[in-house]
XYZ file of C-alpha atoms in Angstrom:
517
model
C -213.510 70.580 18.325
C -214.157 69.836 21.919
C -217.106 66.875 20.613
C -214.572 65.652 18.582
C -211.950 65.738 21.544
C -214.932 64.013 23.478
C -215.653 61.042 21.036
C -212.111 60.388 20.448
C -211.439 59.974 24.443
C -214.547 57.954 24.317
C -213.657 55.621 22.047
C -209.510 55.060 23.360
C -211.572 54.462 26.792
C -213.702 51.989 25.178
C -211.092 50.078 23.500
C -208.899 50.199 26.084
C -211.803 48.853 28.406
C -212.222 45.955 25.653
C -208.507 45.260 25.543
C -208.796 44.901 29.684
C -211.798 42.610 29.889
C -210.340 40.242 27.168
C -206.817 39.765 29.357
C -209.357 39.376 32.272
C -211.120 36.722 31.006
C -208.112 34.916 28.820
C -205.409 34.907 31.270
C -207.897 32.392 33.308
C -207.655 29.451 30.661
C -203.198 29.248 31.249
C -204.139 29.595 35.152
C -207.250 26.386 34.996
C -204.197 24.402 32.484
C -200.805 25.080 34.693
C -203.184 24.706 38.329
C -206.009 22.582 37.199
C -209.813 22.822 38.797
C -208.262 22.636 42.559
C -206.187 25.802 41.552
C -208.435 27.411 39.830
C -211.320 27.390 42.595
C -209.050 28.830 44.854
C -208.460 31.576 43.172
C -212.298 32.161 41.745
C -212.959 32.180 45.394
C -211.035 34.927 45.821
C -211.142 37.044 42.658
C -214.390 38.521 43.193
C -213.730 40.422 45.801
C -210.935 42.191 43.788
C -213.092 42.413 41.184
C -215.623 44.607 42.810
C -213.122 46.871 44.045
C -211.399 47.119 40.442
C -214.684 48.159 38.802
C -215.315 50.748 41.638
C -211.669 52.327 40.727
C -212.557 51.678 37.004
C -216.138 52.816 36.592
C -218.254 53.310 39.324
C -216.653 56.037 41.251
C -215.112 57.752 38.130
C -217.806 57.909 36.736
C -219.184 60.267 39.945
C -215.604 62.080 40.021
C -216.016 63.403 36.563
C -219.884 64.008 36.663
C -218.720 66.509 39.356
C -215.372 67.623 37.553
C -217.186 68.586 34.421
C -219.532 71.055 36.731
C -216.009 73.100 37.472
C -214.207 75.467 35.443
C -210.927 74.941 37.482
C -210.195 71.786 39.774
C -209.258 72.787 43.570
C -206.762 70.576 45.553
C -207.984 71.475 48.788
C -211.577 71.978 48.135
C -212.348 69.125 45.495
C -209.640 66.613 45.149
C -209.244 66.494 49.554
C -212.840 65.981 50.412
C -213.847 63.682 47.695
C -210.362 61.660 48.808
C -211.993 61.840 52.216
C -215.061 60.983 51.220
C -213.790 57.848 48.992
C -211.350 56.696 52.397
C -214.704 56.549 54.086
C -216.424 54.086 51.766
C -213.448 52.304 50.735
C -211.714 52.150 54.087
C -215.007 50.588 55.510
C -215.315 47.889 52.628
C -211.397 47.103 53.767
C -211.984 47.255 57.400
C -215.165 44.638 57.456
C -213.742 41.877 54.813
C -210.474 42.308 57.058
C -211.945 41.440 60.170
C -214.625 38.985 58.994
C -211.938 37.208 56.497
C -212.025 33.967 59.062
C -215.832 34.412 59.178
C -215.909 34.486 55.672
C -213.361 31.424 54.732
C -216.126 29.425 57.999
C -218.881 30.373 55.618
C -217.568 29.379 52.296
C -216.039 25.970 53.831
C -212.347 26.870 53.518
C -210.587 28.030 56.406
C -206.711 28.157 54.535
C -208.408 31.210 52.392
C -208.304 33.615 55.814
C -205.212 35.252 54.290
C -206.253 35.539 51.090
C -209.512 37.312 51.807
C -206.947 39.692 54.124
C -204.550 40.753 51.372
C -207.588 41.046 49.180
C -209.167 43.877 51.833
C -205.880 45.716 51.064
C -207.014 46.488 47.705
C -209.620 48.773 48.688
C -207.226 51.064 50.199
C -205.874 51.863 46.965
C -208.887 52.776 45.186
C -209.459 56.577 46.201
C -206.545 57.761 44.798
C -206.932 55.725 41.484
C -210.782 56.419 41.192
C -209.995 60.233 42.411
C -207.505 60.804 39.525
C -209.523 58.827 36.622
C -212.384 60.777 37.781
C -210.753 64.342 37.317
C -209.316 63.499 34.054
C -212.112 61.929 32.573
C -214.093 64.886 34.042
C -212.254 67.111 31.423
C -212.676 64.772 28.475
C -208.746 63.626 29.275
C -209.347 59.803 28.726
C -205.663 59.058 27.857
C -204.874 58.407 31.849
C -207.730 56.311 32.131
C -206.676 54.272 29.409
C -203.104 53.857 29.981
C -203.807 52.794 33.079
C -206.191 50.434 33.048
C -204.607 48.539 30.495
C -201.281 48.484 32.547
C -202.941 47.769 35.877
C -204.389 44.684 33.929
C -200.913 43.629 32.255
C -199.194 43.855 35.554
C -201.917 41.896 37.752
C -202.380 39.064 34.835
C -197.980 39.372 34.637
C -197.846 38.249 38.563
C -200.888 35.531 38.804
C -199.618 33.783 35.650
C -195.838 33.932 37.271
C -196.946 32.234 40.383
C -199.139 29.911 38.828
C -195.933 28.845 36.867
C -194.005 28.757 40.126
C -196.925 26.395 41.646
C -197.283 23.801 38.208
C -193.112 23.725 37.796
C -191.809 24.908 41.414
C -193.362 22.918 43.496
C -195.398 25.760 45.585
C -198.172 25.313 47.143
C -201.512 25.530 45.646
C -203.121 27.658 48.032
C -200.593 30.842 47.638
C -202.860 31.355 44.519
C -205.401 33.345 46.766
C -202.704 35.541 48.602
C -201.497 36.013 44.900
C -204.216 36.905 43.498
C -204.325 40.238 45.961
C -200.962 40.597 46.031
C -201.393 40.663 42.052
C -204.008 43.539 42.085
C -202.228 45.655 44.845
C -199.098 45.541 42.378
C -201.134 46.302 39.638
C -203.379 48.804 41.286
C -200.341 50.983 42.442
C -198.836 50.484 38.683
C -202.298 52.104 37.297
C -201.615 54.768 40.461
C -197.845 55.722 38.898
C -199.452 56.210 35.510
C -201.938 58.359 36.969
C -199.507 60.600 39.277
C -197.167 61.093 36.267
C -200.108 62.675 33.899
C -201.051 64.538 36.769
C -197.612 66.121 37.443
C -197.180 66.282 33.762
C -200.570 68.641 32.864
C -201.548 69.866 36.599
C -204.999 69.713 36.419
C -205.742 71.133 39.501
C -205.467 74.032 41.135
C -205.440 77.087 44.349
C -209.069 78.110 43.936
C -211.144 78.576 46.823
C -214.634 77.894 47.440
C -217.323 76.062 49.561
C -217.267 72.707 49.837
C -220.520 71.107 48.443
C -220.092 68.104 51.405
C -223.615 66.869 50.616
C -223.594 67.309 46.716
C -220.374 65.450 46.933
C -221.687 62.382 48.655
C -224.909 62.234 47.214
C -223.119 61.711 43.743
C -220.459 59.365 44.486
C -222.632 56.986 46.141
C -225.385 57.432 43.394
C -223.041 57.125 40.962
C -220.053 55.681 42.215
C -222.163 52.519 44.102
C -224.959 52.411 42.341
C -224.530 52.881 39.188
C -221.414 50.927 39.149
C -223.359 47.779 39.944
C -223.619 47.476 35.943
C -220.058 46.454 35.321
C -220.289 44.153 38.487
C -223.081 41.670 37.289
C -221.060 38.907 36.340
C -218.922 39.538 39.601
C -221.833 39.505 41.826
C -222.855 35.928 40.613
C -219.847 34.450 41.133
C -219.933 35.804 44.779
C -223.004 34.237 44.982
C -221.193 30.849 44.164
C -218.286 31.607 46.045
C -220.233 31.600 49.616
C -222.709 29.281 48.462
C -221.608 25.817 45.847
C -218.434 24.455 48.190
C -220.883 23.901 50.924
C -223.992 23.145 48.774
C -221.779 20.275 46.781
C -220.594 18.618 49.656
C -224.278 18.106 50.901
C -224.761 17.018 47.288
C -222.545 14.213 48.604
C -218.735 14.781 47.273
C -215.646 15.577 49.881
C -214.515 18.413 50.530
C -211.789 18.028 48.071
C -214.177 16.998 45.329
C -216.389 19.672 46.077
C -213.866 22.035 45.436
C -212.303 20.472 42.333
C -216.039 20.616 41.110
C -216.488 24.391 41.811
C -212.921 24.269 40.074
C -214.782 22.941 36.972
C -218.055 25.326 36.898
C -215.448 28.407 37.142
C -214.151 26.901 33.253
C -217.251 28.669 32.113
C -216.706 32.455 33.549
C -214.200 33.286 31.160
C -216.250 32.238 28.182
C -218.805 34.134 29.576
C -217.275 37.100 30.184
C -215.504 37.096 26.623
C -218.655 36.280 24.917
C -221.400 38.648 26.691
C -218.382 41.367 25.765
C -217.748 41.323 22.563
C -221.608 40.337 21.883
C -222.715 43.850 23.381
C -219.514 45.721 23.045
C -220.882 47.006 19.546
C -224.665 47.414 20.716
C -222.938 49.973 23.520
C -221.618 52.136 20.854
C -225.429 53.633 20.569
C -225.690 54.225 23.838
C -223.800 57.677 24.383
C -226.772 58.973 21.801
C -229.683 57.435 24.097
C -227.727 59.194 27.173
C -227.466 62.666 25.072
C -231.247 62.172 24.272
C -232.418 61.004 27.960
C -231.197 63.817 29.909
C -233.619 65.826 28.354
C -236.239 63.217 28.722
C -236.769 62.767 24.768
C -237.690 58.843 25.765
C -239.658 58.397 22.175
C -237.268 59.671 20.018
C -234.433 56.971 21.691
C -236.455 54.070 20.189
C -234.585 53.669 16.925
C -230.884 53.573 19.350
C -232.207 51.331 21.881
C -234.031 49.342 19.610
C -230.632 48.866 17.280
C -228.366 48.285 20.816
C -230.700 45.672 21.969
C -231.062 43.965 18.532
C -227.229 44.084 17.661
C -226.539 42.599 21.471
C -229.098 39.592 20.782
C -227.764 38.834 17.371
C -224.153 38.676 17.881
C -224.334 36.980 21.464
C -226.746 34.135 20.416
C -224.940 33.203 17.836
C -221.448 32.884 20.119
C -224.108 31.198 22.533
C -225.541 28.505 19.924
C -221.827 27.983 18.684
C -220.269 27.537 21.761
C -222.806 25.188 22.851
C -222.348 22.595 19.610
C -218.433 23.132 19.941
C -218.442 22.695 23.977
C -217.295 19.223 24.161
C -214.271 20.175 21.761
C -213.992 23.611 23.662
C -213.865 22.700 26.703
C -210.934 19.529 25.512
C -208.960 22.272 24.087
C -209.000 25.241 26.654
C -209.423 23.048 30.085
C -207.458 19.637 28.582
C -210.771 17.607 29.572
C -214.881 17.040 29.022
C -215.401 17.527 32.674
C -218.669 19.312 33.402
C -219.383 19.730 30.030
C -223.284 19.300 30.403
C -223.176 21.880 32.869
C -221.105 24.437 31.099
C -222.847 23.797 28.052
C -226.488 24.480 29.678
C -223.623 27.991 31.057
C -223.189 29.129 27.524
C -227.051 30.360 27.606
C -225.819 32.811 29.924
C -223.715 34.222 27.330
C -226.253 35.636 25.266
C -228.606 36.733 28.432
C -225.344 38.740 30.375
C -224.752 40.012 26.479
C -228.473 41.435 26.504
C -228.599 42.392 30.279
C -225.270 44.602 30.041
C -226.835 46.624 27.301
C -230.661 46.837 28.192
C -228.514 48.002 31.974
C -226.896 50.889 30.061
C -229.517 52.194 27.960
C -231.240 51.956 31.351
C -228.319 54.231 32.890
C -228.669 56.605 30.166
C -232.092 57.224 30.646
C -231.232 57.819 34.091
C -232.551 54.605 35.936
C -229.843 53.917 37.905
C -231.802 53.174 41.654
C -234.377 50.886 39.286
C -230.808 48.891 37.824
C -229.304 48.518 41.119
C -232.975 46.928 42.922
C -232.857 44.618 39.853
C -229.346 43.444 40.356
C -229.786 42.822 43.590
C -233.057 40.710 43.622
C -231.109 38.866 40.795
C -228.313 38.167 42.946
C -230.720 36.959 46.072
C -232.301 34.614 43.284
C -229.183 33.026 42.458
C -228.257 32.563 45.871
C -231.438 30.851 46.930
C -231.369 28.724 43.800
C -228.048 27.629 44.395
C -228.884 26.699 47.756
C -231.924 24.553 46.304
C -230.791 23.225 43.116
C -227.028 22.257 44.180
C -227.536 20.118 46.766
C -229.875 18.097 44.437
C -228.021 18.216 40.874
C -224.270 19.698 41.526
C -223.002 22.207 39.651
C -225.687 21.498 36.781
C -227.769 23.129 39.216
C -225.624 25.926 39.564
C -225.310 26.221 36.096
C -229.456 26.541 35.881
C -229.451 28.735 38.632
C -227.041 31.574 36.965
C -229.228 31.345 33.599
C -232.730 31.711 35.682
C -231.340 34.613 37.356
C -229.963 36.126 34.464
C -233.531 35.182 32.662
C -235.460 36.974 35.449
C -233.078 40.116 35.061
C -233.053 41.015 31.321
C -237.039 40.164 31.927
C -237.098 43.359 34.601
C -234.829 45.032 32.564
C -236.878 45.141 29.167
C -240.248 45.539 31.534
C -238.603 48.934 32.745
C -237.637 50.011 29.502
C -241.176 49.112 27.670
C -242.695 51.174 30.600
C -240.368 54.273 29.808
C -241.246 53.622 25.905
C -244.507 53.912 26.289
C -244.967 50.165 25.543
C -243.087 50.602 21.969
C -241.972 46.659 20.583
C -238.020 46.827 22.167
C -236.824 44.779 19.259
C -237.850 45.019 16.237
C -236.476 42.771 13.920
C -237.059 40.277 10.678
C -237.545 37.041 12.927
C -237.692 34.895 10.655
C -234.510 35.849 8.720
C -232.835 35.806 12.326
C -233.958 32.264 12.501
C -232.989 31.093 8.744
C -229.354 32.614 9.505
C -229.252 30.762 13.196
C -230.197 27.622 11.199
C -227.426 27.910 8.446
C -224.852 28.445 11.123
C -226.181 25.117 12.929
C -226.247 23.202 9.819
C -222.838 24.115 8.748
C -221.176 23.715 12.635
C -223.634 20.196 12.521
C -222.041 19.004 8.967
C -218.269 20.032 10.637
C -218.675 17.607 13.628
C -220.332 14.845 11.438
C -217.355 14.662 8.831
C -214.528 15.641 11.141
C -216.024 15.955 14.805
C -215.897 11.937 15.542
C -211.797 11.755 15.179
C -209.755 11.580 17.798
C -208.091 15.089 17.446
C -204.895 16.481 19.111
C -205.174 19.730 20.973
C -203.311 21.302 18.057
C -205.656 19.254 15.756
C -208.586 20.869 18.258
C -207.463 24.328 17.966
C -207.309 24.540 13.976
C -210.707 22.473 13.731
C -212.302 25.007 16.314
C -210.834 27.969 14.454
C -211.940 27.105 10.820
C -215.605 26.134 11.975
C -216.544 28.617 13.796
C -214.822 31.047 11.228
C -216.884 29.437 8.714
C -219.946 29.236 10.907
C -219.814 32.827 12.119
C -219.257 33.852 8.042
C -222.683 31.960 7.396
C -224.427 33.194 9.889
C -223.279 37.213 9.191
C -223.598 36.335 5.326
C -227.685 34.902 5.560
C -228.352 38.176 8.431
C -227.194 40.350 5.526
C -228.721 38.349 2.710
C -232.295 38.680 4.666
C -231.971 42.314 5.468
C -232.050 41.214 9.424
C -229.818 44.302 9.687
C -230.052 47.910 9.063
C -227.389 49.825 7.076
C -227.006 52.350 10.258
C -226.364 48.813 12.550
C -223.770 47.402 9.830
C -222.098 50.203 9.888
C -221.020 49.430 13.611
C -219.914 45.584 13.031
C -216.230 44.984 12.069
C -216.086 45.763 8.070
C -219.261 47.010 8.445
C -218.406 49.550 5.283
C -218.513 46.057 2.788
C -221.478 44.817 4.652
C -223.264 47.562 3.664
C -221.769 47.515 -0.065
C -222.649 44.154 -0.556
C -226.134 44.570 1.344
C -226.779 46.906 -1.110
C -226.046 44.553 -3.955
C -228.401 42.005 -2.982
């Protein structure tokens, strides 16, 4: 009953999680149309900031919260929920006390001195998270995941609610452009206390604390939050750290690439078009891989490494499959893409070499978690972290000498060098096993039917001049079509297992007809 209880939490968390990163990503593409590039650059600079403090409220220190949780029978207010607060105002209030006073430092070293203010509010945000991450921690700690949920998916509704309203106000009201970054904290300080309302009302409704006394494990306490609330958290920040890379580094790089100021930004404007695809793509493409993961975690606490191979085999396999062929198909469709969602072809080379990253985040996200599982989490962070120093120096290199192409280049060869450490790390732990093992050439002979069929689309239709609703039906039924080929011939050459089917959508009639064939 309780395992059940436990799976059933899991998955509401998961899809509630899927529901948040897709409003994430899509609410960008009516920002970029009613702001344009200029609009949208000011508020990428911004947004990653808030992002790192909404997956430290969302995963990372949760995650620690209800590690320790689980380890007591009965929660104590004033020897559990008051010194972990504490020790989250510590962290947290830090974070918030350095961006705050280095904001104009900051705005000097990303070439934008009207963001001081932004970067200010955005500090704010910090101050919020202990009590969100605190209660999320608790409830998830007792297999409660309904809090969690509810709240994540309203502190996302809210937050996407107010940046699309004043992005409406700035296209049709006349404000100015630049109240995008103070709205963009503003925006997750409404939504954050939102999430917190949610939270406080499950808590007063089912009282999961109580007046137990006992010692206060200070150093146990610590210990795991930072492990796992910092560290380990550095999985769902990957994306986030890149683009933090680019927000201190292309504005300043560009303009030495020879553009103004203004162009420089409107260009940065223009890379950003590819971070929602991105973040859509690399989700969905490992979203079903991660659903083997909680059986590689089971398995690696008792360090069982070997008898993981078939799960992180099928994780890593499913990942790669699904994400490379969003990757190939968003690279044929790009020019058409990018007219549809951003109303223009600008920077299409560049954000067409950024679609490789779609299948490589896809990839690194999953090889990360099986990592995590297996309890690798200081080995995850170190890799990160050189892969966020890479992208930084490239970006300093390759900008100044081919614009945001270079940038674009720079985010795939960082990503490249990561999933290389990652799989390195995980061969090591597997004794040296094959990590994917798979019928290549079927893979290929399904790629290549999807190609030929996207390829035959864009040589009957693809050379009329389209409308965007024109665009939006074309782009629908070919890569419909396309992504039915290429499912259909993975199937038809037994590139999948029946255990792997059965985690794609109608994965039940994959198998039937697998079976047939």
């Amino acid at each position: 009953m309780e395992t059940n209880k436990f799976v059933a939490g899991a998955l509401l968390l998961s899809v509630a999680g899927l529901i948040s990163k897709i409003l994430s990503a899509g609410y960008r593409i009516p920002l970029q149309n009613l702001t344009g590039d200029i609009g949208f650059y000011i508020y990428q600079q911004v947004y990653p900031i808030i992002g790192i403090a909404m997956a430290l409220a969302l995963y990372g220190f949760p995650t620690a919260i209800s590690k320790l949780a689980a380890e007591k029978d009965r929660i104590s207010f004033k020897y559990f929920m008051l010194p972990i607060l504490f020790i989250l105002f510590l962290i947290c209030g830090t974070f918030s006390f350095l961006l705050f006073v280095n904001a104009d430092a900051i705005a000097t070293k990303i070439g934008d001195k009207q963001l001081v203010f932004a970067y200010q509010l955005a500090s704010m945000v910090f101050l919020i998270v202990p009590f969100t991450a605190l209660l999320r921690g608790i409830f998830q700690g007792k297999s409660f995941m309904k809090p969690t949920a509810y709240s994540q998916i309203g502190e996302q509704v809210v937050r996407v609610f107010v940046i699309i309203m004043v992005a409406v106000m700035v296209s049709y009201g006349g404000w100015d452009l630049y109240r995008l970054g103070p709205a963009a904290g503003i925006a997750s300080i409404g939504g954050s206390i939102f999430a917190l309302c949610i939270l406080i009302y499950f808590y007063i409704k089912d009282r999961p604390s109580s007046f137990v006394t006992y010692t206060i494990p200070w150093k146990e306490y610590g210990r795991t939050i930072i492990v796992f609330g910092l560290i380990a958290s550095l999985n769902h920040m990957i994306l986030l750290i890149l683009q933090f890379a680019d927000a201190f580094t292309m504005v300043p790089s560009l303009i030495e690439y020879g553009l103004s100021p203004t162009e420089a930004m409107e260009a940065k404007g223009v890379f950003d078009r590819g971070q929602p695809l991105i973040q859509i793509g690399a989700v969905l493409g490992s979203s079903f891989g991660l659903a083997l993961v909680p059986a590689i975690s089971r398995k690696g606490t008792i360090d069982r490494y070997r008898e993981t191979s078939a799960q992180i085999s099928g994780a890593l396999k499913i990942s790669f499959i699904l994400a490379a062929g969003a990757s190939i198909g968003l690279i044929m469709l790009f020019p058409k893409v990018n007219s549809l969602l951003f109303q223009d072809n600008q920077g299409t080379l560049s954000l067409s070499i950024l679609m490789v990253a779609v299948v490589l985040s896809a990839l690194v996200i999953t090889a990360s978690s099986v990592l995590q599982g297996l309890d690798n989490e200081i080995w995850v962070a170190l890799f990160i972290l050189s892969a966020f120093l890479i992208k930084w120096l490239f970006n300093i290199f390759l900008v100044p000498h081919y614009g945001i192409i270079g940038s674009a280049i720079a985010t795939v060869l960082s990503l490249l060098f990561l999933i290389v450490a990652l799989v390195f790390r995980l061969k090591r732990i597997m004794g040296g096993e094959k990590l994917i093992q798979m019928k290549w050439i079927g893979f290929v002979l399904a790629i290549s039917g999807m190609v030929i069929v996207v390829w035959l689309a864009e040589l009957l239709i693809g050379t009329y001049d389209l409308s965007r609703f024109g665009l939006l039906i074309y782009i629908l039924i070919v890569s419909t079509v396309g992504a039915i080929t290429y499912l259909s011939l993975l199937v038809r050459f037994n590139v999948f297992l029946d255990s792997e089917l059965s985690l794609l959508p109608f994965g039940s009639r994959l198998i039937r007809h697998h079976r047939r064939m």
